[in-house]
């Protein structure tokens, strides 16, 4: 089989459009490199540092990213998108414009007999009750309805400020290794294995590239990010590994 690729946490647009542009170009170069032998490409959330879809307006910018995704998808390569905590407000734009399905929770996939549970990873596992409560507020239809009444110039600027400056949605704790016994996605994976076996748990959100065994023939992998690590995951039909894009 061809290869299955995974990437997460690009946070394009942060901290500014100008400073984000070199990272966007690097990600487009990666997409160009992997498209030739890709069985599928998975984007596991926080592609943008902020994204909100008004009924007739989408955030300005990111044309290189969106154009490349459209090109690859039109060539026949499946692309799957999982919303993260910075693009919680993704609706149907990717589906209608790019023919890319959008998932708001984990989803199971099977490749070459290996089972995968894939998602962004936010709000899973024990603890982090403050964020879980805040996520319910952000995803509440009434909250989104209220925000939609803000003019896009005001709403997008406000959300970008909160995301970049105040880290209202996620913070510095996301990039510190907590120890295997305290990594909440590791604990989440082990709990899931009590009811069903998966060969791989693939998540983002933590911004740390790591692969940790969680059971017999079962591994948890976090994809890192495209801010400091520029790492991605690849499954060649037999094994999964993390690689760095130079």
Coordinates of C-alpha atoms in Angstrom, one line a residue:
X1 CA 0.0 0.0 0.0
X2 CA 0.9 3.6 -0.2
X3 CA 1.6 5.6 3.0
X4 CA -0.8 7.3 5.4
X5 CA 0.4 10.7 6.6
X6 CA -0.6 12.6 9.8
X7 CA 0.1 16.2 10.8
X8 CA -1.3 18.5 13.5
X9 CA -1.1 21.8 15.3
X10 CA 0.2 24.2 12.6
X11 CA -1.5 27.2 14.2
X12 CA -1.2 29.2 11.0
X13 CA -1.9 32.9 11.5
X14 CA 0.0 33.0 14.8
X15 CA 1.5 35.1 16.1
X16 CA 1.0 37.3 13.1
X17 CA 0.2 36.7 9.4
X18 CA 3.7 37.8 8.4
X19 CA 5.5 35.6 10.9
X20 CA 3.2 32.7 10.0
X21 CA 3.9 32.8 6.3
X22 CA 7.3 31.0 6.3
X23 CA 5.7 28.1 8.2
X24 CA 2.8 28.0 5.8
X25 CA 5.2 27.8 2.8
X26 CA 7.1 25.0 4.6
X27 CA 3.9 23.1 5.2
X28 CA 2.9 23.4 1.5
X29 CA 6.3 22.0 0.6
X30 CA 5.6 19.0 2.8
X31 CA 2.3 18.5 1.2
X32 CA 4.0 18.6 -2.2
X33 CA 6.5 16.0 -1.0
X34 CA 4.0 13.5 0.4
X35 CA 1.2 13.8 -2.1
X36 CA 2.9 11.4 -4.6
X37 CA 2.8 8.3 -2.4
X38 CA -0.1 9.2 0.0
X39 CA -2.8 6.7 0.5
X40 CA -4.5 9.4 2.7
X41 CA -3.6 12.5 4.6
X42 CA -5.0 13.3 8.1
X43 CA -4.9 16.8 9.5
X44 CA -5.6 16.5 13.3
X45 CA -6.7 20.0 14.2
X46 CA -5.4 23.5 14.9
X47 CA -4.4 24.0 11.3
X48 CA -5.3 27.6 12.0
X49 CA -4.7 29.5 15.2
X50 CA -8.3 30.8 14.8
X51 CA -11.1 29.9 12.5
X52 CA -14.7 30.9 12.5
X53 CA -17.2 30.5 9.7
X54 CA -19.8 33.1 9.3
X55 CA -22.6 32.2 6.9
X56 CA -21.0 34.0 4.0
X57 CA -17.5 34.9 5.4
X58 CA -14.4 32.9 6.1
X59 CA -11.2 34.2 7.6
X60 CA -8.9 36.1 5.3
X61 CA -5.6 34.5 4.2
X62 CA -4.2 30.9 4.0
X63 CA -4.7 30.8 0.2
X64 CA -1.6 28.7 -0.3
X65 CA -2.7 26.1 2.2
X66 CA -6.3 25.9 1.0
X67 CA -5.2 25.9 -2.7
X68 CA -2.8 23.0 -2.1
X69 CA -5.3 21.0 -0.2
X70 CA -7.8 21.5 -3.0
X71 CA -5.2 20.4 -5.6
X72 CA -4.4 17.2 -3.7
X73 CA -8.0 16.4 -3.0
X74 CA -8.9 16.9 -6.6
X75 CA -6.1 14.5 -7.6
X76 CA -8.0 11.8 -5.8
X77 CA -6.0 11.6 -2.5
X78 CA -8.4 11.4 0.5
X79 CA -7.9 14.1 3.1
X80 CA -9.5 14.0 6.6
X81 CA -9.8 17.0 8.9
X82 CA -10.3 16.8 12.7
X83 CA -11.2 20.1 14.4
X84 CA -8.9 21.2 17.2
X85 CA -9.5 23.6 20.1
X86 CA -8.4 26.5 18.0
X87 CA -10.7 25.7 15.1
X88 CA -13.7 24.4 17.1
X89 CA -15.9 26.6 14.9
X90 CA -15.2 24.7 11.7
X91 CA -18.5 24.0 10.0
X92 CA -19.0 22.9 6.4
X93 CA -16.5 25.1 4.5
X94 CA -13.9 22.3 4.0
X95 CA -16.6 19.8 3.0
X96 CA -18.4 22.0 0.5
X97 CA -15.4 23.8 -1.0
X98 CA -12.6 21.2 -0.7
X99 CA -14.5 17.9 -0.5
X100 CA -12.7 17.2 2.8
X101 CA -14.8 15.6 5.5
X102 CA -14.7 17.3 8.9
X103 CA -14.8 15.4 12.2
X104 CA -15.6 16.9 15.6
X105 CA -14.6 13.8 17.6
X106 CA -12.4 10.8 17.4
X107 CA -13.0 8.3 14.6
X108 CA -11.8 4.8 13.9
X109 CA -9.9 3.8 10.7
X110 CA -8.3 0.6 9.5
X111 CA -5.3 0.5 7.3
X112 CA -3.7 -2.8 6.1
X113 CA -5.3 -4.7 9.1
X114 CA -4.1 -2.1 11.7
X115 CA -6.7 -0.2 13.7
X116 CA -6.4 3.5 14.4
X117 CA -8.3 5.8 16.8
X118 CA -7.6 9.3 15.5
X119 CA -8.6 12.7 16.9
X120 CA -7.2 16.0 18.0
X121 CA -7.0 15.0 21.6
X122 CA -8.4 18.0 23.5
X123 CA -10.8 17.3 26.4
X124 CA -10.0 13.6 26.5
X125 CA -8.9 11.6 29.5
X126 CA -9.0 12.6 33.2
X127 CA -8.5 16.1 34.6
X128 CA -8.5 19.4 32.7
X129 CA -12.1 20.1 33.9
X130 CA -11.7 23.9 33.4
X131 CA -11.0 23.4 29.7
X132 CA -13.8 20.9 29.3
X133 CA -16.3 23.4 30.8
X134 CA -15.0 26.2 28.6
X135 CA -15.2 23.9 25.5
X136 CA -18.9 23.4 26.2
X137 CA -19.4 27.1 26.3
X138 CA -17.5 27.7 23.1
X139 CA -19.3 25.0 21.2
X140 CA -22.7 25.9 22.5
X141 CA -25.0 26.9 19.6
X142 CA -26.2 30.0 21.5
X143 CA -22.6 31.2 22.1
X144 CA -21.7 30.8 18.4
X145 CA -24.9 32.6 17.5
X146 CA -23.9 35.5 19.7
X147 CA -20.4 35.7 18.3
X148 CA -21.7 35.6 14.7
X149 CA -23.4 38.9 15.3
X150 CA -20.1 40.6 15.8
X151 CA -18.7 42.2 12.6
X152 CA -16.0 39.8 11.2
X153 CA -13.3 42.5 11.5
X154 CA -14.2 42.8 15.2
X155 CA -14.9 39.1 16.0
X156 CA -11.8 37.7 14.2
X157 CA -9.5 40.4 15.7
X158 CA -10.8 39.8 19.2
X159 CA -10.5 36.0 18.9
X160 CA -6.9 36.2 17.5
X161 CA -5.9 38.5 20.4
X162 CA -7.3 36.1 23.0
X163 CA -5.7 33.1 21.3
X164 CA -2.3 34.5 20.8
X165 CA -1.8 36.9 23.7
X166 CA -3.8 35.4 26.5
X167 CA -3.8 31.8 25.5
X168 CA -7.4 31.6 26.6
X169 CA -8.0 28.4 24.7
X170 CA -4.7 26.6 25.4
X171 CA -1.5 27.5 27.2
X172 CA 2.1 26.8 27.9
X173 CA 1.3 23.6 29.8
X174 CA 0.5 22.0 26.5
X175 CA 4.2 21.7 25.6
X176 CA 5.5 20.2 28.9
X177 CA 6.0 16.5 29.2
X178 CA 4.1 15.3 32.2
X179 CA 5.6 11.9 32.6
X180 CA 4.1 8.7 31.1
X181 CA 2.0 8.1 34.3
X182 CA 0.5 11.6 34.1
X183 CA 0.1 12.1 30.4
X184 CA -3.7 12.2 30.2
X185 CA -3.9 11.0 26.6
X186 CA -1.8 8.0 27.6
X187 CA -4.3 7.3 30.4
X188 CA -7.2 7.8 28.0
X189 CA -5.7 5.3 25.5
X190 CA -5.2 2.7 28.2
X191 CA -8.7 3.1 29.4
X192 CA -10.0 2.7 25.8
X193 CA -8.0 -0.6 25.5
X194 CA -10.1 -2.0 28.3
X195 CA -13.1 -2.3 26.0
X196 CA -11.6 -2.4 22.5
X197 CA -8.2 -3.0 21.0
X198 CA -6.5 -0.5 18.8
X199 CA -3.0 -0.7 17.3
X200 CA -2.5 3.0 17.3
X201 CA -3.9 6.1 19.0
X202 CA -2.9 9.1 17.0
X203 CA -3.5 12.6 18.5
X204 CA -2.3 16.1 18.4
X205 CA -2.9 19.0 20.8
X206 CA 0.0 18.3 23.1
X207 CA 2.6 19.8 20.7
X208 CA 5.1 17.2 21.8
X209 CA 6.3 14.5 19.4
X210 CA 6.2 11.2 21.2
X211 CA 5.3 7.5 20.7
X212 CA 4.5 5.6 23.9
X213 CA 3.5 1.9 24.2
X214 CA 0.2 1.6 26.0
X215 CA -0.5 -2.1 25.7
X216 CA 0.2 -5.3 23.8
X217 CA 0.7 -4.2 20.2
X218 CA -0.8 -0.8 21.0
X219 CA 0.9 2.6 20.9
X220 CA -0.1 6.2 21.6
X221 CA 1.5 8.8 19.3
X222 CA 1.4 12.5 19.5
X223 CA 2.3 14.3 16.3
X224 CA 4.1 17.4 17.8
X225 CA 3.6 20.7 15.9
X226 CA 4.6 22.9 13.0
X227 CA 5.8 25.7 15.3
X228 CA 9.1 24.4 16.7
X229 CA 9.2 20.7 15.8
X230 CA 7.9 20.4 12.2
X231 CA 7.1 16.7 12.8
X232 CA 4.6 14.4 11.2
X233 CA 3.5 10.8 11.4
X234 CA 3.7 8.2 8.6
X235 CA 2.3 4.7 8.4
X236 CA 3.8 2.6 5.7
X237 CA 1.4 -0.4 6.0
X238 CA 3.5 -2.1 8.6
X239 CA 4.7 0.4 11.2
X240 CA 4.0 3.9 12.3
X241 CA 6.8 6.4 13.0
X242 CA 7.3 10.1 13.6
X243 CA 9.5 12.1 11.2
X244 CA 10.8 15.6 11.0
X245 CA 10.4 17.7 7.9
X246 CA 13.7 19.5 7.2

